[in-house]
Amino acid sequence: MNYTIVRPDKYSSDPRVHEVCKLVGTGKIDRATAQAAAWHVCNNMSWEQLAQKMYNHVGSPDTPYFSRSQLMAAQSMVAAVDVRVAEN
């Protein structure tokens, strides 16, 4: 699979997407937290949908994509993004 790096404004006009990208770019947010926040903002996935998302393992129990603490951190991140967007 090939990926192309694009500026956030080429992908979406939603200012929340731009702010999420800025926060992810700091390198201070773990990958799973960033992914949960991005899916919530970019793909309109609810926190419940994200909490129910599982890795399907053959021959062993499925495991969640996100821990409770990662989802809580993602919710806090999106709340901070919403405040930033509202202030601008």
Coordinates of C-alpha atoms in Angstrom, one line a residue:
M1 CA 0.0 0.0 0.0
N2 CA 1.3 3.4 -0.9
Y3 CA 0.6 6.6 1.0
T4 CA 0.9 10.1 -0.1
I5 CA 1.5 12.9 2.4
V6 CA -0.8 15.8 1.9
R7 CA -1.5 19.0 3.8
P8 CA -4.6 18.7 6.1
D9 CA -6.4 21.5 4.1
K10 CA -6.1 19.3 1.0
Y11 CA -7.8 16.5 2.8
S12 CA -10.5 18.3 4.8
S13 CA -11.9 21.8 5.4
D14 CA -12.8 20.8 9.0
P15 CA -10.5 22.9 11.3
R16 CA -10.6 20.1 13.8
V17 CA -8.7 17.8 11.4
H18 CA -6.0 20.5 11.1
E19 CA -5.7 20.8 14.9
V20 CA -5.6 17.0 15.4
C21 CA -2.7 16.9 12.9
K22 CA -0.9 19.6 14.7
L23 CA -1.1 17.8 18.0
V24 CA -0.1 14.5 16.5
G25 CA 2.9 16.3 14.9
T26 CA 4.3 17.2 18.3
G27 CA 5.2 13.5 18.8
K28 CA 3.8 13.7 22.4
I29 CA 0.7 11.6 21.7
D30 CA 0.9 7.8 21.4
R31 CA -0.1 6.2 18.2
A32 CA -3.4 4.6 19.4
T33 CA -4.6 7.8 21.1
A34 CA -3.9 9.7 17.9
Q35 CA -5.7 7.1 15.8
A36 CA -8.8 7.1 18.0
A37 CA -8.9 10.9 17.9
A38 CA -8.4 10.9 14.1
W39 CA -11.1 8.4 13.4
H40 CA -13.5 10.2 15.7
V41 CA -12.9 13.6 14.0
C42 CA -12.3 12.5 10.4
N43 CA -14.6 9.5 10.1
N44 CA -17.3 10.5 12.6
M45 CA -16.8 7.3 14.6
S46 CA -18.5 7.5 18.0
W47 CA -16.5 6.8 21.1
E48 CA -18.7 3.7 21.6
Q49 CA -17.8 2.4 18.1
L50 CA -14.1 3.0 18.9
A51 CA -14.4 1.2 22.2
Q52 CA -16.0 -1.8 20.5
K53 CA -13.4 -2.0 17.7
M54 CA -11.4 -5.3 18.0
Y55 CA -8.4 -7.0 16.4
N56 CA -9.7 -10.3 15.1
H57 CA -7.1 -13.0 16.0
V58 CA -7.4 -16.5 14.5
G59 CA -7.2 -19.1 17.2
S60 CA -7.0 -16.7 20.1
P61 CA -9.3 -14.2 21.7
D62 CA -9.9 -10.9 20.0
T63 CA -8.3 -7.9 21.6
P64 CA -9.5 -4.2 21.6
Y65 CA -7.8 -1.7 19.4
F66 CA -7.8 0.8 22.2
S67 CA -7.4 0.7 25.9
R68 CA -9.7 2.6 28.2
S69 CA -6.9 5.1 29.0
Q70 CA -6.1 5.6 25.3
L71 CA -9.8 6.4 24.6
M72 CA -10.0 8.8 27.5
A73 CA -6.8 10.5 26.3
A74 CA -8.3 10.8 22.8
Q75 CA -11.5 12.3 24.2
S76 CA -9.5 14.8 26.1
M77 CA -7.5 15.6 23.0
V78 CA -10.6 16.1 20.9
A79 CA -12.1 18.3 23.7
A80 CA -8.9 20.5 23.6
V81 CA -9.2 20.6 19.8
D82 CA -12.8 21.8 20.0
V83 CA -11.8 24.6 22.4
R84 CA -9.0 25.7 20.1
V85 CA -11.3 25.7 17.1
A86 CA -14.0 27.6 19.0
E87 CA -11.4 30.3 20.1
N88 CA -10.3 30.9 16.5

